[in-house]
Coordinates of C-alpha atoms in Angstrom, one line a residue:
M1 CA 134.6 96.6 110.5
N2 CA 132.9 93.9 108.6
A3 CA 129.4 94.0 109.6
S4 CA 128.0 90.4 109.5
I5 CA 125.0 89.7 108.2
E6 CA 124.2 87.0 110.5
T7 CA 122.8 89.1 113.2
N8 CA 119.5 88.9 112.5
P9 CA 117.1 85.6 112.8
L10 CA 114.9 86.4 109.4
L11 CA 118.3 86.4 107.7
E12 CA 118.5 82.7 108.6
R13 CA 114.9 82.1 106.4
L14 CA 115.7 83.8 103.0
P15 CA 116.1 81.4 100.1
K16 CA 119.2 80.8 98.4
H17 CA 118.6 83.1 95.6
L18 CA 117.8 86.2 97.5
K19 CA 121.2 85.5 99.3
Q20 CA 123.1 85.9 96.2
F21 CA 122.5 89.7 96.0
I22 CA 123.6 90.4 99.7
K23 CA 126.9 91.8 99.8
P24 CA 128.8 92.4 103.5
Q25 CA 129.3 96.1 104.4
D26 CA 132.6 96.8 104.7
Y27 CA 132.8 99.9 107.4
S28 CA 136.0 100.8 106.6
D29 CA 135.2 101.9 102.9
Y30 CA 133.1 104.6 104.4
T31 CA 135.6 107.7 104.1
P32 CA 135.5 110.7 106.5
I33 CA 134.2 112.8 103.8
N34 CA 131.2 110.2 103.2
Q35 CA 130.6 111.0 107.0
A36 CA 130.7 114.5 106.6
V37 CA 127.7 114.1 103.5
W38 CA 126.0 111.5 106.2
R39 CA 126.2 114.4 108.5
Y40 CA 125.1 117.2 106.5
V41 CA 121.7 115.5 105.0
M42 CA 120.7 113.9 108.1
R43 CA 120.9 117.6 110.3
K44 CA 119.0 119.2 107.3
N45 CA 116.6 116.0 107.4
V46 CA 115.8 116.1 110.5
D47 CA 115.5 119.7 111.0
Y48 CA 113.1 120.0 108.3
L49 CA 111.3 116.7 108.0
S50 CA 110.5 117.6 112.1
K51 CA 107.9 119.8 110.6
V52 CA 106.9 118.2 107.3
A53 CA 107.0 114.4 107.6
H54 CA 105.1 111.9 108.6
H55 CA 105.2 112.2 112.9
S56 CA 106.1 108.2 112.9
Y57 CA 109.6 110.1 111.2
L58 CA 111.6 110.5 114.3
E59 CA 110.4 108.3 116.4
G60 CA 111.5 105.8 113.8
L61 CA 115.0 106.9 113.5
R62 CA 115.1 106.3 117.4
K63 CA 113.6 103.0 117.0
T64 CA 115.6 101.8 114.4
G65 CA 119.3 103.0 115.8
I66 CA 119.9 105.7 113.0
E67 CA 122.4 108.0 114.1
I68 CA 122.7 111.8 112.8
D69 CA 126.7 112.1 113.3
S70 CA 127.7 108.7 111.8
I71 CA 126.5 106.4 108.8
P72 CA 124.7 103.0 110.5
S73 CA 126.3 99.6 110.5
M74 CA 124.2 96.9 109.1
Y75 CA 125.2 95.0 112.5
G76 CA 123.9 97.4 114.7
M77 CA 120.7 98.0 112.5
N78 CA 120.0 94.2 112.6
R79 CA 120.5 93.8 116.2
I80 CA 117.9 96.5 116.7
L81 CA 115.5 96.1 113.7
T82 CA 114.8 92.8 115.6
E83 CA 112.8 94.4 118.4
I84 CA 110.3 95.4 115.9
G85 CA 111.0 91.9 113.4
W86 CA 112.5 93.5 110.8
A87 CA 115.6 92.8 109.4
A88 CA 118.3 94.6 107.1
V89 CA 120.8 93.6 104.5
A90 CA 123.3 95.5 102.2
V91 CA 123.4 95.1 98.3
D92 CA 125.1 96.5 95.7
G93 CA 123.3 99.5 93.6
F94 CA 119.4 98.3 92.3
I95 CA 118.5 94.8 92.2
P96 CA 115.8 92.8 90.6
P97 CA 112.4 94.4 91.0
N98 CA 111.1 90.8 91.7
A99 CA 114.2 89.9 94.0
F100 CA 113.3 93.7 96.1
M101 CA 110.2 92.5 96.8
E102 CA 110.7 89.3 97.7
F103 CA 112.9 90.7 100.2
Q104 CA 110.1 92.4 102.1
A105 CA 108.2 89.5 102.0
Y106 CA 110.3 88.1 104.6
N107 CA 110.4 91.5 106.5
V108 CA 114.2 92.4 105.0
L109 CA 114.8 95.6 104.4
V110 CA 117.1 96.0 101.6
I111 CA 119.9 98.3 102.0
A112 CA 122.5 99.9 99.2
S113 CA 125.2 100.2 101.4
D114 CA 127.1 102.7 99.2
I115 CA 126.7 106.7 99.8
R116 CA 126.3 109.0 97.1
Q117 CA 129.1 111.4 96.5
L118 CA 129.5 115.0 98.0
E119 CA 128.4 116.5 94.3
H120 CA 124.9 114.5 94.6
I121 CA 124.5 115.3 98.0
E122 CA 120.9 116.8 97.3
Y123 CA 119.9 113.8 95.1
T124 CA 121.0 111.0 93.3
P125 CA 119.4 108.6 90.8
A126 CA 121.2 105.5 92.7
P127 CA 119.8 103.8 95.9
D128 CA 122.4 104.8 98.7
I129 CA 122.4 104.1 102.3
I130 CA 121.0 107.4 102.8
H131 CA 117.7 106.7 100.3
E132 CA 117.0 103.3 102.1
G133 CA 118.6 103.2 105.5
A134 CA 117.7 107.4 106.4
G135 CA 114.5 106.8 104.0
H136 CA 113.1 103.3 104.2
A137 CA 114.3 102.5 107.6
P138 CA 112.4 104.5 110.1
I139 CA 108.9 104.7 108.9
I140 CA 109.3 100.7 109.0
A141 CA 108.7 101.2 112.9
N142 CA 105.1 102.1 112.5
P143 CA 103.6 98.8 112.7
E144 CA 100.7 99.6 110.0
Y145 CA 102.9 100.5 106.9
A146 CA 105.6 97.9 108.0
E147 CA 102.7 95.4 107.3
Y148 CA 101.7 97.1 104.0
L149 CA 105.2 97.0 103.1
R150 CA 106.1 93.1 104.1
R151 CA 102.3 92.4 102.0
F152 CA 103.6 94.4 98.8
G153 CA 106.3 92.6 98.8
E154 CA 104.8 89.2 99.2
I155 CA 102.5 90.2 96.2
G156 CA 104.7 91.8 94.0
C157 CA 107.0 89.1 93.7
K158 CA 104.5 87.9 91.8
A159 CA 103.8 90.0 89.8
I160 CA 104.5 88.8 86.0
S161 CA 107.0 90.9 84.3
S162 CA 106.7 91.4 80.6
H163 CA 110.6 90.4 78.7
K164 CA 111.2 94.2 78.4
D165 CA 111.2 94.6 82.0
Y166 CA 114.3 93.5 83.1
Q167 CA 115.7 95.2 79.7
M168 CA 114.3 98.5 81.4
Y169 CA 115.8 97.4 85.0
E170 CA 119.5 97.0 83.7
A171 CA 119.1 100.2 81.4
I172 CA 118.0 102.4 84.7
R173 CA 120.6 100.3 86.9
L174 CA 123.1 101.6 84.2
L175 CA 122.1 105.4 84.0
S176 CA 122.0 105.3 88.0
I177 CA 125.8 104.1 88.1
L178 CA 127.2 106.5 85.4
K179 CA 125.2 109.2 86.6
E180 CA 126.8 109.0 90.9
A181 CA 130.1 107.6 89.6
E182 CA 132.5 110.8 89.0
D183 CA 134.1 112.0 85.9
T184 CA 131.9 109.8 83.3
P185 CA 131.4 111.4 80.5
Q186 CA 128.4 113.4 79.6
E187 CA 128.1 111.3 76.2
K188 CA 127.9 108.2 78.3
I189 CA 125.2 109.6 80.2
D190 CA 123.6 110.7 77.1
E191 CA 123.9 107.5 75.7
A192 CA 122.1 105.7 78.7
E193 CA 119.6 108.3 79.5
K194 CA 118.5 107.6 75.5
A195 CA 118.2 103.9 75.9
V196 CA 115.8 104.3 79.3
A197 CA 113.8 106.9 76.9
D198 CA 113.3 104.6 74.0
L199 CA 112.7 101.6 75.9
Q200 CA 110.3 104.1 78.0
N201 CA 108.4 104.7 74.5
D202 CA 108.1 100.7 73.3
M203 CA 107.0 99.4 77.0
G204 CA 103.7 98.3 74.8
E205 CA 100.6 97.6 77.4
L206 CA 102.4 97.9 81.3
S207 CA 103.0 94.2 82.8
E208 CA 102.0 93.3 86.3
M209 CA 105.0 93.9 87.5
A210 CA 105.6 97.2 85.9
Q211 CA 102.3 98.9 87.5
I212 CA 103.2 97.3 90.7
R213 CA 106.4 98.9 90.6
N214 CA 104.3 102.5 89.7
L215 CA 102.5 101.8 93.2
H216 CA 105.5 101.2 94.9
W217 CA 107.1 104.4 93.6
W218 CA 104.1 106.6 94.3
T219 CA 103.9 105.3 98.1
V220 CA 106.8 103.5 99.5
E221 CA 109.3 106.1 97.4
Y222 CA 107.1 109.0 96.7
G223 CA 104.3 108.7 99.0
L224 CA 102.4 111.7 101.2
I225 CA 100.0 111.3 103.8
G226 CA 97.1 113.2 105.2
T227 CA 95.2 115.7 103.0
V228 CA 95.7 117.1 99.5
E229 CA 95.8 120.6 101.7
N230 CA 98.0 119.5 104.6
P231 CA 100.4 116.5 103.5
K232 CA 102.6 114.9 105.4
I233 CA 105.8 113.0 103.7
Y234 CA 106.7 109.4 104.5
G235 CA 107.9 107.8 101.1
A236 CA 111.9 107.3 101.6
G237 CA 113.1 109.3 97.8
L238 CA 111.5 112.1 99.9
L239 CA 112.8 111.2 103.3
S240 CA 116.0 111.3 102.0
S241 CA 116.1 114.1 99.6
I242 CA 117.2 117.8 101.6
G243 CA 116.3 119.3 98.1
E244 CA 112.8 117.4 96.8
S245 CA 111.8 117.1 99.9
A246 CA 111.1 120.9 100.0
W247 CA 110.6 121.1 96.7
C248 CA 107.7 118.3 97.2
M249 CA 105.7 120.5 99.8
T250 CA 105.4 123.9 96.8
D251 CA 102.7 124.5 94.9
N252 CA 105.0 123.1 91.8
V253 CA 104.2 120.0 92.9
K254 CA 100.6 118.6 91.8
K255 CA 99.4 116.5 94.8
I256 CA 96.6 114.0 93.6
P257 CA 94.3 111.5 95.9
Y258 CA 96.0 108.2 96.1
D259 CA 93.7 105.8 93.7
I260 CA 94.8 102.6 91.8
S261 CA 95.1 104.8 88.8
A262 CA 98.7 105.2 90.2
A263 CA 99.2 101.9 88.7
N264 CA 99.3 103.7 85.0
Q265 CA 101.0 106.4 86.3
N266 CA 105.0 106.4 85.0
F267 CA 108.0 108.1 86.5
D268 CA 111.4 109.2 85.7
I269 CA 113.9 108.3 88.5
T270 CA 116.3 111.1 87.6
Q271 CA 113.9 113.8 87.5
L272 CA 112.5 115.8 89.9
Q273 CA 108.3 114.3 90.3
P274 CA 106.0 116.6 88.5
Q275 CA 103.0 115.4 90.5
L276 CA 102.7 113.4 94.0
Y277 CA 99.9 111.0 95.5
V278 CA 98.5 111.7 99.2
T279 CA 97.3 108.6 101.2
P280 CA 94.5 109.5 104.0
T281 CA 96.1 107.0 106.0
F282 CA 98.4 104.1 106.2
S283 CA 95.2 101.1 105.9
Y284 CA 94.4 102.8 102.6
L285 CA 97.3 102.2 101.3
S286 CA 96.6 98.1 102.3
L287 CA 93.1 98.5 100.9
V288 CA 94.4 100.0 97.1
L289 CA 97.1 97.4 97.1
E290 CA 94.2 94.5 97.9
E291 CA 92.0 96.3 94.8
F292 CA 95.1 95.8 92.1
A293 CA 96.1 92.1 93.5
N294 CA 92.2 91.3 92.6
K295 CA 93.4 92.1 88.9
M296 CA 96.2 90.0 89.0
A297 CA 96.8 86.8 87.5
L298 CA 98.0 85.8 90.9
R299 CA 94.3 85.8 91.5
T300 CA 92.4 85.7 88.3
G301 CA 94.1 83.0 86.6
G302 CA 92.4 81.6 83.6
L303 CA 93.2 81.6 80.2
S304 CA 94.7 85.5 80.2
G305 CA 97.4 84.6 83.0
I306 CA 98.6 82.1 80.6
K307 CA 99.2 84.3 78.0
K308 CA 101.1 86.9 80.2
L309 CA 103.4 84.1 81.4
I310 CA 103.8 82.8 77.8
Q311 CA 104.4 86.8 77.2
S312 CA 107.0 86.8 79.9
N313 CA 109.3 84.3 78.2
A314 CA 110.2 84.0 81.7
L315 CA 110.1 81.0 84.9
G316 CA 106.2 81.2 86.1
T317 CA 104.1 79.1 87.7
I318 CA 99.7 78.5 87.2
E319 CA 97.7 76.4 89.8
L320 CA 95.0 74.0 89.1
S321 CA 91.8 74.1 91.0
T322 CA 92.9 70.8 92.6
G323 CA 96.0 72.8 93.6
L324 CA 98.6 71.0 91.3
Q325 CA 101.0 73.5 90.4
V326 CA 103.2 73.7 87.4
S327 CA 106.6 75.8 87.1
G328 CA 108.3 76.3 84.2
V329 CA 108.6 78.5 81.0
F330 CA 105.4 78.3 79.6
T331 CA 105.4 78.4 75.5
N332 CA 102.1 77.5 74.3
V333 CA 98.4 77.4 74.9
I334 CA 95.7 75.7 73.2
E335 CA 92.0 77.3 73.9
E336 CA 88.1 76.7 72.9
E337 CA 86.1 79.8 73.5
G338 CA 87.8 81.9 75.8
K339 CA 89.3 78.9 78.2
P340 CA 92.6 76.5 78.1
V341 CA 92.1 73.2 77.2
Y342 CA 96.2 72.4 77.1
I343 CA 98.9 74.0 78.8
Q344 CA 102.7 73.5 77.4
T345 CA 105.7 74.6 78.8
T346 CA 109.6 74.0 77.2
G347 CA 112.4 73.4 79.4
K348 CA 113.0 72.4 83.1
T349 CA 109.5 72.1 84.7
A350 CA 108.1 70.9 88.3
L351 CA 105.5 70.1 89.4
S352 CA 104.2 70.8 93.3
Y353 CA 101.5 71.2 95.4
R354 CA 101.1 74.0 98.4
E355 CA 104.4 75.0 97.1
K356 CA 106.1 71.7 97.7
E357 CA 107.5 70.0 94.8
L358 CA 106.1 66.3 94.2
V359 CA 108.5 63.6 94.9
G360 CA 109.8 62.5 91.6
H361 CA 108.4 65.4 89.6
G362 CA 110.9 68.0 89.5
T363 CA 113.2 69.6 86.7
L364 CA 115.2 65.8 86.3
T365 CA 111.9 64.2 85.5
H366 CA 110.7 66.9 83.3
P367 CA 114.0 68.0 81.4
H368 CA 112.1 68.9 78.1
G369 CA 108.8 70.6 78.8
F370 CA 105.3 69.0 80.1
G371 CA 102.2 69.5 78.5
S372 CA 98.2 68.8 79.8
P373 CA 94.9 68.9 79.3
I374 CA 93.1 71.8 81.4
G375 CA 89.1 71.4 81.9
K376 CA 86.5 68.6 81.6
L377 CA 86.1 65.5 80.0
K378 CA 83.5 66.1 76.8
G379 CA 80.0 64.8 77.8
F380 CA 80.5 64.4 81.2
N381 CA 79.0 66.9 84.1
L382 CA 81.6 65.7 87.1
A383 CA 85.5 66.8 86.5
I384 CA 87.7 63.9 87.0
E385 CA 88.7 65.8 90.0
D386 CA 85.1 65.4 91.7
M387 CA 84.6 61.9 90.6
S388 CA 84.3 59.7 93.7
P389 CA 85.9 56.2 93.9
K390 CA 83.0 54.5 92.3
D391 CA 83.0 57.4 89.5
L392 CA 86.2 56.7 88.4
Q393 CA 85.6 53.1 88.3
A394 CA 82.7 53.3 86.1
Y395 CA 84.8 55.2 84.0
S396 CA 87.9 52.4 83.7
I397 CA 89.6 55.4 84.9
V398 CA 91.9 53.4 87.3
E399 CA 95.3 51.3 86.9
N400 CA 96.1 49.0 84.6
E401 CA 93.4 50.0 82.6
T402 CA 93.8 51.5 78.8
V403 CA 91.3 54.4 78.2
K404 CA 90.3 57.1 75.7
L405 CA 89.8 60.6 77.3
E406 CA 88.5 62.9 75.1
F407 CA 88.5 66.4 76.6
E408 CA 86.6 69.4 75.8
G409 CA 88.4 71.4 73.0
N410 CA 88.9 68.0 71.1
I411 CA 92.2 66.8 73.3
I412 CA 92.5 63.4 72.9
V413 CA 94.5 61.5 75.6
E414 CA 94.9 57.6 75.1
G415 CA 97.1 54.9 76.9
E416 CA 97.8 52.3 79.5
I417 CA 97.0 54.2 83.4
I418 CA 100.1 53.8 85.7
T419 CA 98.7 55.4 88.8
G420 CA 97.3 58.6 89.8
S421 CA 98.4 61.0 92.7
R422 CA 95.9 62.6 94.7
N423 CA 96.2 65.9 96.9
L424 CA 94.9 66.1 100.8
H425 CA 91.6 66.7 100.3
G426 CA 91.6 62.7 98.2
E427 CA 91.3 64.5 95.2
I428 CA 93.3 63.1 91.9
I429 CA 95.8 65.8 90.9
L430 CA 98.3 63.3 88.3
I431 CA 97.5 60.8 86.2
S432 CA 100.5 58.7 84.9
F433 CA 100.2 56.9 81.5
R434 CA 102.6 54.6 79.1
N435 CA 102.2 54.0 75.9
C436 CA 100.3 57.3 75.9
T437 CA 99.3 59.6 72.9
V438 CA 97.9 62.9 72.9
T439 CA 96.4 65.1 70.0
H440 CA 94.5 67.7 69.2
G441 CA 93.0 67.3 66.0
E442 CA 95.3 66.2 63.4
T443 CA 98.4 67.7 65.7
V444 CA 100.2 65.3 68.3
L445 CA 101.6 66.5 71.0
F446 CA 102.6 63.5 73.0
Q447 CA 103.8 60.3 71.5
P448 CA 104.6 56.8 73.2
E449 CA 108.0 57.2 71.9
W450 CA 108.6 60.2 74.3
G451 CA 108.4 57.8 77.4
N452 CA 105.8 57.9 79.9
Y453 CA 103.1 61.1 80.3
D454 CA 102.0 62.7 83.4
M455 CA 98.7 64.8 82.7
A456 CA 98.1 67.4 85.0
I457 CA 94.3 66.9 86.4
G458 CA 92.4 70.1 86.8
K459 CA 89.0 72.0 85.4
K460 CA 90.3 75.4 85.5
V461 CA 93.3 77.7 86.1
I462 CA 92.9 79.5 89.1
S463 CA 96.5 81.7 89.5
A464 CA 99.3 82.6 87.7
F465 CA 102.1 84.2 88.7
S466 CA 105.9 84.8 88.4
G467 CA 108.7 82.5 89.7
P468 CA 108.3 78.8 90.9
A469 CA 106.0 77.1 93.2
D470 CA 109.1 75.7 94.9
V471 CA 112.0 77.6 94.9
N472 CA 114.0 74.4 95.4
S473 CA 113.1 73.1 92.3
F474 CA 115.2 75.6 90.2
D475 CA 118.9 76.5 90.2
L476 CA 117.9 80.4 90.9
I477 CA 121.6 81.4 91.5
N478 CA 122.3 83.0 88.2
I479 CA 120.0 86.6 88.0
V480 CA 122.8 89.0 89.7
P481 CA 123.5 92.4 87.4
T482 CA 125.8 92.4 84.9
T483 CA 126.8 95.9 86.0
K484 CA 128.5 96.9 89.3
T485 CA 128.4 100.3 90.7
I486 CA 131.6 102.3 90.2
K487 CA 133.7 103.4 93.6
A488 CA 135.3 107.0 93.9
K489 CA 138.7 107.6 92.5
H490 CA 141.5 107.6 94.8
T491 CA 144.2 110.8 93.7
D492 CA 146.7 112.1 96.0
E493 CA 144.7 115.3 96.0
R494 CA 141.2 113.5 97.1
N495 CA 143.4 111.4 100.1
E496 CA 144.5 114.8 101.6
L497 CA 141.5 116.2 101.2
E498 CA 139.9 113.1 103.5
N499 CA 142.7 113.3 105.7
L500 CA 141.7 117.4 106.5
Y501 CA 137.9 115.7 106.8
A502 CA 139.4 113.3 109.4
L503 CA 141.4 115.7 111.7
V504 CA 137.9 117.7 111.5
R505 CA 135.9 114.8 112.7
D506 CA 138.1 113.9 115.6
I507 CA 138.2 117.5 116.4
R508 CA 134.1 117.2 116.9
K509 CA 134.8 113.9 119.1
N510 CA 137.3 116.3 121.5
K511 CA 139.9 113.6 120.0
G512 CA 141.6 116.6 118.7
S513 CA 142.3 120.4 119.7
K514 CA 140.4 123.4 118.0
T515 CA 143.5 125.0 117.7
E516 CA 144.5 123.0 114.7
L517 CA 141.0 124.4 112.6
K518 CA 143.2 127.8 111.5
S519 CA 146.1 125.1 109.5
I520 CA 143.4 123.1 108.7
F521 CA 141.5 126.1 106.9
E522 CA 144.3 127.2 105.3
N523 CA 145.3 123.7 103.7
L524 CA 141.8 123.4 102.6
K525 CA 141.5 127.5 101.2
N526 CA 145.2 126.9 99.1
N527 CA 144.5 123.3 97.9
H528 CA 141.1 122.5 97.7
S529 CA 139.3 125.4 97.0
N530 CA 136.2 124.1 95.1
D531 CA 135.1 121.8 98.3
W532 CA 132.2 124.0 100.6
L533 CA 131.4 121.0 103.0
L534 CA 134.7 121.2 104.9
S535 CA 134.5 124.9 105.6
V536 CA 131.0 125.0 106.8
E537 CA 131.7 122.2 109.5
I538 CA 135.0 124.4 111.0
A539 CA 132.4 127.2 111.0
E540 CA 130.3 125.1 113.3
L541 CA 133.3 124.0 115.4
L542 CA 134.3 127.9 115.8
K543 CA 130.8 129.1 116.4
D544 CA 131.0 128.5 120.2
S545 CA 135.0 128.8 120.8
D546 CA 137.2 132.0 121.0
E547 CA 138.5 132.1 118.0
K548 CA 136.1 135.0 116.5
Q549 CA 138.6 136.0 113.9
L550 CA 139.0 132.9 112.4
L551 CA 135.3 132.3 112.1
Q552 CA 134.8 135.6 110.3
E553 CA 137.8 133.9 108.4
V554 CA 135.8 131.2 107.5
L555 CA 132.3 132.9 106.8
V556 CA 133.9 135.5 104.5
Y557 CA 135.6 132.6 102.5
L558 CA 132.4 130.5 102.2
D559 CA 130.6 134.1 101.0
K560 CA 133.3 133.8 98.3
L561 CA 132.7 130.5 97.5
K562 CA 129.3 131.2 97.0
E563 CA 129.7 134.1 94.7
K564 CA 131.8 131.1 92.7
R565 CA 129.7 128.7 93.1
P566 CA 126.2 129.5 93.0
E567 CA 124.7 126.4 92.3
I568 CA 126.0 125.2 95.7
A569 CA 125.2 128.5 97.3
H570 CA 122.2 127.0 98.8
L571 CA 123.5 124.1 100.6
I572 CA 126.2 126.4 102.1
S573 CA 123.4 129.1 103.1
G574 CA 121.5 125.8 104.5
G575 CA 124.5 124.2 106.8
L576 CA 124.9 128.0 108.5
D577 CA 121.5 128.4 108.8
L578 CA 121.6 124.8 110.9
I579 CA 123.8 126.3 112.7
F580 CA 123.0 129.9 113.6
D581 CA 119.8 130.0 113.5
S582 CA 118.3 127.4 114.3
S583 CA 118.9 123.4 116.8
L584 CA 117.6 120.1 115.7
P585 CA 114.6 118.7 116.9
H586 CA 115.4 116.6 120.3
L587 CA 115.4 113.0 119.4
P588 CA 113.9 110.1 121.4
Q589 CA 116.4 108.5 123.8
R590 CA 116.4 104.6 123.5
H591 CA 115.9 103.1 126.8

């Protein structure tokens, strides 16, 4: 079954540059072993998390259509998520942080549709459907948390990155792929781990994106809620890890009251977390997010915001006090007394107002860059944007007049005015000149031979953020990751084991007879002596049957397997505990 992505109205609103990351979920790719891994993790999780997770978890499983026995289909999830105002899409592993957060801003949950290998059943550094389907999805059924997630995405996708952030993203993505893939040579993993460590030690001052990713990690991924003495789990990384969800509740993990200082606490995706943050309520998460947003260039603008964009060496936008927005790669700023007096982009640039490109001012008009003075005219108390028509007439700032405008910071614009553009409030936001020269002292910033000159109007920069003002101004269909996830190998031995898992799954669904279990078990013992999960599943089916002797044989075999492979002994014991010592909490039924 190929699950269509066109199953929720929210998906139709997504811009093209986000749709490029979506891949179809081919449900037939999930093997019987994959289904057994999902079922084991979900049974363990629901049994344990019903005691330690936030109360929204079990109710959220019901509301989002997550089943214990089967990997969810995106089609079914989207149909059900519509009811709570969300949607879901499948992607290939990690996607760039800006894109991940922008999906959230559209109320769309990003789900890596691959599933972890049996060998990594407790934890994988790679995002997978267990982490995101069973971790993120249930908690967004809580309206207060869902709004936090949406708002986080809306603010987070505007965070400005450093040029090293994308290198770090690619390095972490590669490491997660190599660690999850089977038979990866240890030297390759060591090399990838060293690359991540080297970058972590050489990141310099944390960018906005690095800081907000930290906040995301310590809340959305690894958050606890309640009190430090009695916390509950809500972070998806913990909800999806049968190992770490138990570990995090011990005294081995330090519990810290959550506040904005978490923005500066880095993390290592390959290790158990040594400390976790506890928020008292979901609403408190939003308070901290707003506190952080108030410090972002998105809200502070100014010289520092422009400098952050220049350091990012990536597409970004500044907004002036008139509402005019300039989008491009910022390469220079001239400053005077701590204020920007001239900004410059290089390459394709677009001008917008209220996130809509100004007619005639797209990248075709400004293919090589854009420069403009910022601020007031020297010796004038009144900024150009505040001048009435009479004021403009008095200072000869009208069509067909040749003027010499001297701005604070020694920026001089001299030329013949062609026309001006106004915003909805009647303020002039742009003036176009012919035969124009722009200078800063002895430096020529623009000369008549370059064509007409468009000058932005604004006494200050009120905002600076990542990405374009109007997403349609630029071709953003070119930022997909360079690496791809590595699929499990198909060998004759693996295929035979998959067939055994399929037979047991059919018997559980009453599509086969329990009398087949003896031959399946014999085949497993003789040909697949390292596998443990199928023996646990066979024991589960034998528990209430008349085959007491076969059940005893299976349990003895599992005891020997625990001695032979002590590293998985606790997983075998955990599976048997579910069968013989406890029953799963009752999940409320959908109506």
